[in-house]
Coordinates of C-alpha atoms and ligand atoms in Angstrom, one line a residue:
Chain A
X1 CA -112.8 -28.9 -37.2
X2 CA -111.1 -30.5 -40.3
X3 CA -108.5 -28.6 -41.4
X4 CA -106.8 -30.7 -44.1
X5 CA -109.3 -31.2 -47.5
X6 CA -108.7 -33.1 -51.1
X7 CA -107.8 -30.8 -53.8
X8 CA -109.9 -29.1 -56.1
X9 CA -108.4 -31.5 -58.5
X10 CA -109.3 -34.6 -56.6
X11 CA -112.8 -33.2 -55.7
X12 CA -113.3 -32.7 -59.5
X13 CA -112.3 -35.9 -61.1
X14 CA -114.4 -37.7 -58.1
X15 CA -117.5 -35.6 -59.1
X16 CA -116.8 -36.3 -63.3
X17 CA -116.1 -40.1 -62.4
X18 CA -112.5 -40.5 -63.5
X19 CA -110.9 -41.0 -60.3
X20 CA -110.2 -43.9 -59.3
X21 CA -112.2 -46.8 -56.8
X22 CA -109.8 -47.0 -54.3
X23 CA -109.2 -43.0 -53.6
X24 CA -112.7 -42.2 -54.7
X25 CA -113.6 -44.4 -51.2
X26 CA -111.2 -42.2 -49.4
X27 CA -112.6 -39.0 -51.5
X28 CA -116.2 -40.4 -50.0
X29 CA -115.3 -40.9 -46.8
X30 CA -114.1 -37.2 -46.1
X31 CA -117.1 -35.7 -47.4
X32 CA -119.4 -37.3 -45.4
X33 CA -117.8 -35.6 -43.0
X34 CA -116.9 -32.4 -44.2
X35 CA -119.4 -29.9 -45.0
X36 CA -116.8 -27.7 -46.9
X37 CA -116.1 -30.3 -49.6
X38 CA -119.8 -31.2 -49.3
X39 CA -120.4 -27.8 -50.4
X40 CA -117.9 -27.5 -53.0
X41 CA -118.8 -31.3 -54.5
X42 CA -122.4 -29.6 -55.5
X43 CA -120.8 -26.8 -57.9
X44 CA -118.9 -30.0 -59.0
X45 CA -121.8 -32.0 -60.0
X46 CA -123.8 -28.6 -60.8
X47 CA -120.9 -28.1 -63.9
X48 CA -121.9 -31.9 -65.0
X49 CA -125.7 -31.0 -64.7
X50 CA -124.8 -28.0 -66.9
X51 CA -122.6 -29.9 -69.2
X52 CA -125.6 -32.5 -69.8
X53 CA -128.6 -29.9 -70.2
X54 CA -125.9 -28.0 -73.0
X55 CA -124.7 -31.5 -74.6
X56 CA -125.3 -31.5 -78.2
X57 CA -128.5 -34.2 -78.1
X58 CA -127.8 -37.3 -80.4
X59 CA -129.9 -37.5 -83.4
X60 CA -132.9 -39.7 -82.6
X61 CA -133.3 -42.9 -84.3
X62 CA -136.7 -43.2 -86.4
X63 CA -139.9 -42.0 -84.1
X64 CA -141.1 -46.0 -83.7
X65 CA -137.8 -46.7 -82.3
X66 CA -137.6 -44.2 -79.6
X67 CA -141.5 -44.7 -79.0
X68 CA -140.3 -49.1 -78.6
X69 CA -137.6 -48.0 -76.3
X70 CA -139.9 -46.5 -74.2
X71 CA -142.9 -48.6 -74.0
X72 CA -139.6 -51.2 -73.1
X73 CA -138.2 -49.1 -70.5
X74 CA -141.9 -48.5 -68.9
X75 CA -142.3 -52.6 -69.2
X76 CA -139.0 -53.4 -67.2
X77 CA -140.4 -50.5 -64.4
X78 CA -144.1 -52.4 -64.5
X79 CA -142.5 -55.7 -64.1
X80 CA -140.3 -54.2 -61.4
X81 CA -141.2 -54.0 -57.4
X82 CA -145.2 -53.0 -57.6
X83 CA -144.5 -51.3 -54.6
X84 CA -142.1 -48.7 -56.4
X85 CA -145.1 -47.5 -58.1
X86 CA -147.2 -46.9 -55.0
X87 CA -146.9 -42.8 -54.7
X88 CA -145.3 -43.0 -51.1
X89 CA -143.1 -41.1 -48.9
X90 CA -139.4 -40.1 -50.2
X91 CA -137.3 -43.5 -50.5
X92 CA -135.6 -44.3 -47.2
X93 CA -132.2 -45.0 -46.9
X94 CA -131.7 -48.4 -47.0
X95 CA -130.4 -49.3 -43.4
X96 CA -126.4 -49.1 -42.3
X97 CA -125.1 -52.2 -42.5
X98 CA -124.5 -53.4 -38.8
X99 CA -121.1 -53.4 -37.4
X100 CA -119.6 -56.7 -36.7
X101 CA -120.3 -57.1 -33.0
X102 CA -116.9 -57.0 -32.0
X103 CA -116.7 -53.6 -34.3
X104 CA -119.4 -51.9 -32.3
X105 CA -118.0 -52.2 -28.9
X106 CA -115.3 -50.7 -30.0
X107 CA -114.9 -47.0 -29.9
X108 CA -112.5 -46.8 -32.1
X109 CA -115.2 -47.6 -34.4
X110 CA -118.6 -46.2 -32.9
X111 CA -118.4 -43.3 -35.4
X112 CA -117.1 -44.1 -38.7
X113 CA -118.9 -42.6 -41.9
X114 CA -121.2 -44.7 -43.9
X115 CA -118.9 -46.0 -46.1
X116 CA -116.1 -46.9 -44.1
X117 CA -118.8 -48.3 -41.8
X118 CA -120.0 -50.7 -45.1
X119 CA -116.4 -51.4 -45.6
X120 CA -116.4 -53.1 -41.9
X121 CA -119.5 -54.3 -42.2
X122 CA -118.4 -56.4 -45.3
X123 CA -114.6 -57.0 -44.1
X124 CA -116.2 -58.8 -41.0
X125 CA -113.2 -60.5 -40.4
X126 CA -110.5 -58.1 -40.1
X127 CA -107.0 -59.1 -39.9
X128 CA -104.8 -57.1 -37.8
X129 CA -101.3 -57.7 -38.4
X130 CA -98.6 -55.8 -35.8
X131 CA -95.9 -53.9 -37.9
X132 CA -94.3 -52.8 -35.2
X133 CA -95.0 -51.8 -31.2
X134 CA -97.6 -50.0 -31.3
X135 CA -99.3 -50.0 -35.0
X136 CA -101.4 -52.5 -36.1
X137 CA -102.9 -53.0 -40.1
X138 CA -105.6 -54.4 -41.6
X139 CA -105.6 -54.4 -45.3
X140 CA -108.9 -54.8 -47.0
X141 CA -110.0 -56.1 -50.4
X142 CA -111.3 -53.9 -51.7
X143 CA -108.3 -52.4 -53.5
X144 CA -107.3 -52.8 -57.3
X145 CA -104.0 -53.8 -58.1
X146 CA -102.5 -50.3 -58.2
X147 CA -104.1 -49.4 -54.5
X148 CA -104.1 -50.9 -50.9
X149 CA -106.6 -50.0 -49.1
X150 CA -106.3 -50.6 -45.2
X151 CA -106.8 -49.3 -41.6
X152 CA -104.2 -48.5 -39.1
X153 CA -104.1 -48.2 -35.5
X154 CA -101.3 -46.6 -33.6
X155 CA -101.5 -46.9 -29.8
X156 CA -101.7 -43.7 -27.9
X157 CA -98.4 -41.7 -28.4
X158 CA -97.1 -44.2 -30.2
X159 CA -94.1 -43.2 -33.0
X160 CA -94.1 -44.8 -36.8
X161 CA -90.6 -45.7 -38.6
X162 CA -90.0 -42.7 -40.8
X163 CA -91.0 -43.4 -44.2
X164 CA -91.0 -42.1 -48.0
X165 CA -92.9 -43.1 -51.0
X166 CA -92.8 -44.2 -54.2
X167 CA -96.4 -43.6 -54.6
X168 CA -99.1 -41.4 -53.4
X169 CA -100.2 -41.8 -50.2
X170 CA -103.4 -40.9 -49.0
X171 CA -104.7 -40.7 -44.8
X172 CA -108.0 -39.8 -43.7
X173 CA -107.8 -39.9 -39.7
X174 CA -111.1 -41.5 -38.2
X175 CA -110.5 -41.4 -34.9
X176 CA -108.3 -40.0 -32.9
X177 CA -105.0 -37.9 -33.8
X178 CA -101.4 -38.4 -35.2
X179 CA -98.8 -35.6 -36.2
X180 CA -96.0 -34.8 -37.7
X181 CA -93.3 -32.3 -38.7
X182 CA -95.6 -30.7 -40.5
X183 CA -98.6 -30.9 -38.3
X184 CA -101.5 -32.2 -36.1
X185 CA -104.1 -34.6 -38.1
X186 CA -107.7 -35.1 -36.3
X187 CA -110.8 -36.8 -37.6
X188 CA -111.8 -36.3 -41.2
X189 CA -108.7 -34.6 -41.9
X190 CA -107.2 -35.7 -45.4
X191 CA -103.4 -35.6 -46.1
X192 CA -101.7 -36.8 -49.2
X193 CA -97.9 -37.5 -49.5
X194 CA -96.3 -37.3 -52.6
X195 CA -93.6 -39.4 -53.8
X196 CA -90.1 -38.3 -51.8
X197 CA -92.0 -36.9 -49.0
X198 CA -90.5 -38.2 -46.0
X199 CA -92.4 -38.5 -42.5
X200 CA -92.6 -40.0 -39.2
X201 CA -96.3 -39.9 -37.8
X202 CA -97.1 -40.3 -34.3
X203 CA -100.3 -40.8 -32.7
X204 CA -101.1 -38.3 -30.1
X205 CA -100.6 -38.9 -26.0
X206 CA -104.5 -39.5 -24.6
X207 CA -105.8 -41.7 -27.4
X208 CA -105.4 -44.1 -30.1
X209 CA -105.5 -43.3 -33.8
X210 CA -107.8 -45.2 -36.0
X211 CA -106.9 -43.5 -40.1
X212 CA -107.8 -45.3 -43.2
X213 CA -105.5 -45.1 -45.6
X214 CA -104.6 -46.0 -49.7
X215 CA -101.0 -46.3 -51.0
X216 CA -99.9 -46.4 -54.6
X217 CA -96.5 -48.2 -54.9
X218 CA -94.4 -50.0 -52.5
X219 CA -93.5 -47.5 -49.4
X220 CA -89.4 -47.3 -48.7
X221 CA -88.2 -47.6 -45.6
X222 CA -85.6 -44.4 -44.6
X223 CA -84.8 -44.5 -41.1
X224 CA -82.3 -47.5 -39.6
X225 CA -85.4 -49.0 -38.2
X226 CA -86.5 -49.5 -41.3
X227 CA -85.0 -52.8 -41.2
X228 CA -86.7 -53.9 -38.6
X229 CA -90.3 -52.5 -39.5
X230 CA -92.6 -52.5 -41.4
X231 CA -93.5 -49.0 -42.6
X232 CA -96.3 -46.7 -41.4
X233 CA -98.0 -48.0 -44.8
X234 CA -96.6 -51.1 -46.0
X235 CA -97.6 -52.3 -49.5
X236 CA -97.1 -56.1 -50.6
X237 CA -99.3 -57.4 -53.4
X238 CA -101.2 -60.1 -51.9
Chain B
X1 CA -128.3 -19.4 -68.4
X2 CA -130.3 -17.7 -70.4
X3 CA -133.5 -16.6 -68.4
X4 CA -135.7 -19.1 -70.4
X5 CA -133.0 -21.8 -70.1
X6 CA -133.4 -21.4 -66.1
X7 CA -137.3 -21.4 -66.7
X8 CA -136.9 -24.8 -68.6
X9 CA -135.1 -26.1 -65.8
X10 CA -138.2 -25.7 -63.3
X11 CA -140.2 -27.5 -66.1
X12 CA -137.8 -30.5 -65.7
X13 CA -138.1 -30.0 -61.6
X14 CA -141.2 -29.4 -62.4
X15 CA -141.9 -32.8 -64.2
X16 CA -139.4 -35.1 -61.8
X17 CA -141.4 -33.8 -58.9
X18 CA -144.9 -35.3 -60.7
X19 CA -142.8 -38.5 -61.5
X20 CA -142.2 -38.5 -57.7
X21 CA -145.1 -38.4 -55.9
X22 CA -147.8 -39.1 -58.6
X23 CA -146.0 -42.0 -60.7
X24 CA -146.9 -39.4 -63.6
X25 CA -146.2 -41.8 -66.5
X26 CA -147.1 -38.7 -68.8
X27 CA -144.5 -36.5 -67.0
X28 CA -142.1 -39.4 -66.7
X29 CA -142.9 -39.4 -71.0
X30 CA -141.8 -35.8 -71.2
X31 CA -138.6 -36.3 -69.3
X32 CA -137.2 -39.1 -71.0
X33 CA -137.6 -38.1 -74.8
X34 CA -136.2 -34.2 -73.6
X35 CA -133.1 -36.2 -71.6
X36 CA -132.4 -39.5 -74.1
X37 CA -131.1 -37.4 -76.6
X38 CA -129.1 -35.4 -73.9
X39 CA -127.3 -38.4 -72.4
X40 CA -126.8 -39.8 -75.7
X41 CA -124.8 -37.1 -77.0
X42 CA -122.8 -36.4 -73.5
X43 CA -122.2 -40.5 -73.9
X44 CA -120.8 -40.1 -78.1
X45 CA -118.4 -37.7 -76.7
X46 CA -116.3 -40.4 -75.2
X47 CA -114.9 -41.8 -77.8
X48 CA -113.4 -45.6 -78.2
X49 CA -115.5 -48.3 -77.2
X50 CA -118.0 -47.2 -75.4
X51 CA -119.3 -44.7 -77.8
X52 CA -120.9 -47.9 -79.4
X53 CA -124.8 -47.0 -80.3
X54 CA -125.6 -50.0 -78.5
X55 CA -123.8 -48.8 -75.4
X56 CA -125.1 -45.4 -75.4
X57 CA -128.6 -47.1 -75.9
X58 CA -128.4 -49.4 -73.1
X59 CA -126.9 -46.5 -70.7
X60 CA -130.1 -44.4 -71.5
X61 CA -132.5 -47.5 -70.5
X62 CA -130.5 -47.5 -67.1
X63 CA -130.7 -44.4 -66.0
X64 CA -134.1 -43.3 -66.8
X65 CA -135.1 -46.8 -65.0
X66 CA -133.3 -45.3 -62.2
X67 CA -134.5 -41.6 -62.7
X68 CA -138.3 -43.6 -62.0
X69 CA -137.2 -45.5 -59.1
X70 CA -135.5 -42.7 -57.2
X71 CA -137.2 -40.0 -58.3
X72 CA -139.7 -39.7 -54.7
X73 CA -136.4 -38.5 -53.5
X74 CA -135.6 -35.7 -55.9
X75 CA -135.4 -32.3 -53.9
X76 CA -135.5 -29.6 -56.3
X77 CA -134.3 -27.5 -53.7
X78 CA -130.9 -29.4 -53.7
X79 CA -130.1 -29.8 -57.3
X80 CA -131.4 -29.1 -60.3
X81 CA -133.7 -31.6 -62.3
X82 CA -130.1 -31.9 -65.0
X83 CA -127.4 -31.8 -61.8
X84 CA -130.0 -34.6 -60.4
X85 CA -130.0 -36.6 -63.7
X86 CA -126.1 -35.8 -64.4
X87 CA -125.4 -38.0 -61.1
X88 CA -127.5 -40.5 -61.5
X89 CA -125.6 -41.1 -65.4
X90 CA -122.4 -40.7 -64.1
X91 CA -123.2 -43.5 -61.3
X92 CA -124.8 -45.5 -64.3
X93 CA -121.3 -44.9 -66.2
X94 CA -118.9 -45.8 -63.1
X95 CA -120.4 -49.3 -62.9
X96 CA -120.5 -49.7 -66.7
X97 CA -117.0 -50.0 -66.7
X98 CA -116.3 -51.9 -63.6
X99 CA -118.5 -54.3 -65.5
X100 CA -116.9 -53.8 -68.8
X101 CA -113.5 -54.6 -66.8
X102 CA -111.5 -50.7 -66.6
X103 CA -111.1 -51.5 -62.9
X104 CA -110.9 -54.8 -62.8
X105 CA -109.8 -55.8 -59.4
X106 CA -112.3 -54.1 -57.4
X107 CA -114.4 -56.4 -55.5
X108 CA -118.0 -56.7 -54.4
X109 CA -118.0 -55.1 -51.3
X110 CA -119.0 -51.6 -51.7
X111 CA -120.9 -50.8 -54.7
X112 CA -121.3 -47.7 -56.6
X113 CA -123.7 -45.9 -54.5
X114 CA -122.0 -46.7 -51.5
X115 CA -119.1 -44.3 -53.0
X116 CA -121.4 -41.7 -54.6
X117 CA -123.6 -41.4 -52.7
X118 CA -126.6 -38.5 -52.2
X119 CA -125.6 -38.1 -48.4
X120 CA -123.8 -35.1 -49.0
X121 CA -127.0 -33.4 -49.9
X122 CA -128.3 -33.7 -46.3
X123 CA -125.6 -30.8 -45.6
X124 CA -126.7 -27.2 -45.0
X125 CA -126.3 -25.1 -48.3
X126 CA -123.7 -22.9 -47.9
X127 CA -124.0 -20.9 -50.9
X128 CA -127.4 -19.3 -52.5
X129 CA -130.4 -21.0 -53.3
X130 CA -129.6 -24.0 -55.6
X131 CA -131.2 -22.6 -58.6
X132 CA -129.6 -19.9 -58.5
X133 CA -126.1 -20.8 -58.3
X134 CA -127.2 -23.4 -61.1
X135 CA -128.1 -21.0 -63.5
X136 CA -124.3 -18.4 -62.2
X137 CA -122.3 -22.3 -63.0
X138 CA -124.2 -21.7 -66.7
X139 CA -123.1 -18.2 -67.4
X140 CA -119.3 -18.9 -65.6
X141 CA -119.0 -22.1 -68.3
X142 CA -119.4 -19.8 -70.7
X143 CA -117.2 -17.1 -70.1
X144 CA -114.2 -19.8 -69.2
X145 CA -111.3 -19.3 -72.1
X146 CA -111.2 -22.2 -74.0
X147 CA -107.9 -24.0 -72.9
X148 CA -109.7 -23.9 -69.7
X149 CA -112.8 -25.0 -71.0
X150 CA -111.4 -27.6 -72.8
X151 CA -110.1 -29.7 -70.0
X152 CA -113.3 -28.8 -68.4
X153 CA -115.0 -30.8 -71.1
X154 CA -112.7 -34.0 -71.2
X155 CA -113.0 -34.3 -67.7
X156 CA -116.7 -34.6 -67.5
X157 CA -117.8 -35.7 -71.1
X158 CA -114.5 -38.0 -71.9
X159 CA -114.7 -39.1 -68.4
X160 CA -111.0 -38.7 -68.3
X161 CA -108.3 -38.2 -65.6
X162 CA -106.2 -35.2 -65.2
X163 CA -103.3 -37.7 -66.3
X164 CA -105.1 -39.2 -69.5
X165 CA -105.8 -35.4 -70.4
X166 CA -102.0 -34.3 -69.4
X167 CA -100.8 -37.4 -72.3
X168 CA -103.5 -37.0 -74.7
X169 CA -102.8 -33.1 -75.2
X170 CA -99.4 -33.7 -74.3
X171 CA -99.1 -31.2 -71.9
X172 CA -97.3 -30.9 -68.2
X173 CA -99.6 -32.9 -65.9
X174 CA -99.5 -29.5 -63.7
X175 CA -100.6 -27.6 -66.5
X176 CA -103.5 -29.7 -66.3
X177 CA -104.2 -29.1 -63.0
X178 CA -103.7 -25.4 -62.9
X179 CA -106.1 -25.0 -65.6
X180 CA -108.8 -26.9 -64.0
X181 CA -108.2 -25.1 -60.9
X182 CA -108.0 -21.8 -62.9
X183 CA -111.6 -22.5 -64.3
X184 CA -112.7 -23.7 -60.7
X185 CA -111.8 -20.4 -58.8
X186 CA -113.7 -18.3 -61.7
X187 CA -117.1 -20.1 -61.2
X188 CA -116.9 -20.1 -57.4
X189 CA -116.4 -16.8 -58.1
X190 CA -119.6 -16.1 -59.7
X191 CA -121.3 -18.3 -57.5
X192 CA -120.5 -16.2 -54.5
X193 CA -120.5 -13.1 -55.7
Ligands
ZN1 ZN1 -113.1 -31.2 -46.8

């Protein structure tokens, strides 16, 4: 049961396209997992549909033009895969991207959603780096400047250096658990931390924690050990 | 929605369904000189750049050439034929400007479908028959006060962020928020009730 959701906010600048790539993949990510969201995402899009069918339409150009554009459009879809035009049975999905091999063993990874499982698939190489005892990164590339994007591993009950912000912080948990002061985080949940929030995660007892996770700015250390380890979510431009 | 508005709606379903299974090049004609206009005038809305003729032009080739391909998968009991259509030009806009370099670090390996995807729609619906609740998101727009409305608006047609709508109106990012929250809880509201 996911108990931890993006905003309305988040939900509604994912559905009109503003928000950006790097917590839209996070955004994603949750709602293929959580029906709620999934739910609220169609009234979303439903307020764009209504916004199109209301839009004020452009004046058309003279009747020829419009008619060209057309007979243009319908040449680029004749010219197109023949076998698009074939009536035939609802478009399959195209097939999941196979997980690296060394992925797929792993359980940590057996069910992540599709996109995080396309992020893998195109990372093949993931490089762990150990922050500290205990918690592992991988960043990814597929960040902008503003955004890391990377995975995290803590090792079953294992404790993170407390850490602040400067920027928001966003976790989605994919496997596993973690808490903290302010509560226990399972699969799909979805936390943000705003700048100044403070907190120490820890990965619960039985298992490890796999969460994916996009920071904004550089993370400050607060606690002593903060000199001696990375952060929970470390940021250095690469 | 007016009562004929939601009847027109089942026309475009209506239409996109043909397109679908029957290649219908005659219904596929209907659809794209009722919607070209449509997207055109959601696109001018945006302002700067983009709003080029040109731009708007190429952005109405694109998604009718994907409204063709994709329509065997259009379920009108899911969306309706404009919620459909809206995605697919929003999709269509998204990569625009990772082309046109707005977000220009992002790399190749996810791409825009990957992100926004129709997967979601495989979920139960929780709330009443699609068409329905299409028609109660109609009549809620239009009871929204206008502040409210407004941000509604920028967000979708502009494309813009709660932050680029908090400096442009130069008000409190919160106030923002609070609005588009505001407007959110009334049109669940009439969705549920
Ligand atoms: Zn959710």
């Amino acid at each position: 049961m996911i108990h931890h959701h993006p905003d309305n906010n988040m939900l509604l600048e994912y559905a009109s396209g503003s928000l950006n790539w790097a917590h839209s993949i996070v955004v994603a990510a949750h709602l293929q997992l959580c029906p709620k969201c999934a739910a609220d995402l169609k009234l979303l899009n439903g307020i764009g549909g209504n916004l199109l069918a209301t839009s004020a339409p452009a004046l058309a150009s003279a009747p020829e033009q419009e008619k060209q554009s057309f007979e243009q459009l319908m040449q680029r879809i004749d010219s197109g895969n023949q076998s698009f035009d074939a009536p035939e049975a609802p478009e399959q999905k195209a097939p999941r991207t196979a997980l690296p091999r060394k992925l797929a063993k792993d359980p940590v990874f057996a069910s992540v959603p599709p996109v995080v499982e396309k992020l893998l698939g195109q990372n093949s190489a993931l490089r762990w780096r150990r922050l500290s005892k205990g918690l592992k990164e991988a960043r990814l590339k597929t960040g902008q400047c503003q955004h890391e994007v990377a995975f995290h591993r803590i090792a079953p009950g294992n404790k993170v250096a407390e850490h602040d912000h400067r920027g928001t912080e966003i976790t989605m948990v994919l496997y596993g658990s973690f808490s903290d002061a302010d509560g226990i985080y399972s699969r799909g949940d979805f936390l943000v931390r705003e700048p100044g929030e403070t907190h120490r995660p820890t990965a619960t007892q039985n298992h490890e924690c796999l969460c994916l996770s996009v920071v904004e700015a550089p993370v400050a250390l607060t606690g002593i050990m903060g000199k001696l380890v990375n952060p929970f979510l470390s940021f250095r431009p690469q | 929605m007016q009562a004929s508005d939601q009847a027109r709606n089942d026309e475009w379903s209506r239409l996109l369904i043909r397109v679908g299974r029957h290649r219908d090049r005659a219904a596929f004609e209907q659809l794209y000189f009722h919607f070209s206009p449509l997207i055109k005038g959601f696109q001018f809305s945006r302002g700067g750049q983009s709003s080029a003729p040109e731009a708007a032009d190429e952005l109405v080739q694109e998604v009718l050439f994907k409204v063709w391909r994709k329509a065997p998968s259009f379920n009108p009991d899911k969306a309706a034929a404009s919620t459909w259509i809206y995605t697919i030009m929003r999709n269509c806009r998204i990569d625009a400007l990772r082309r046109h370099g707005r977000q220009p670090d992002t790399d190749e390996s996810l791409n825009v479908e990957d992100i926004w995807d129709d997967s979601q729609d495989d979920q139960p619906l929780i709330y009443l028959q699609q068409s329905r609740s299409e028609s109660a998101v109609a009549d809620g727009l239009q009871s929204l006060p206008p502040e409210q409305s407004h941000v509604i608006e920028k967000a979708y047609m502009e494309g813009k962020s709660h932050s680029e709508i908090s400096e442009e109106l130069g008000l409190p990012l919160g106030t923002v928020k609070s609005r588009v929250r505001l407007a959110l809880k009334k049109l669940q509201s009439t969705i549920v009730r």
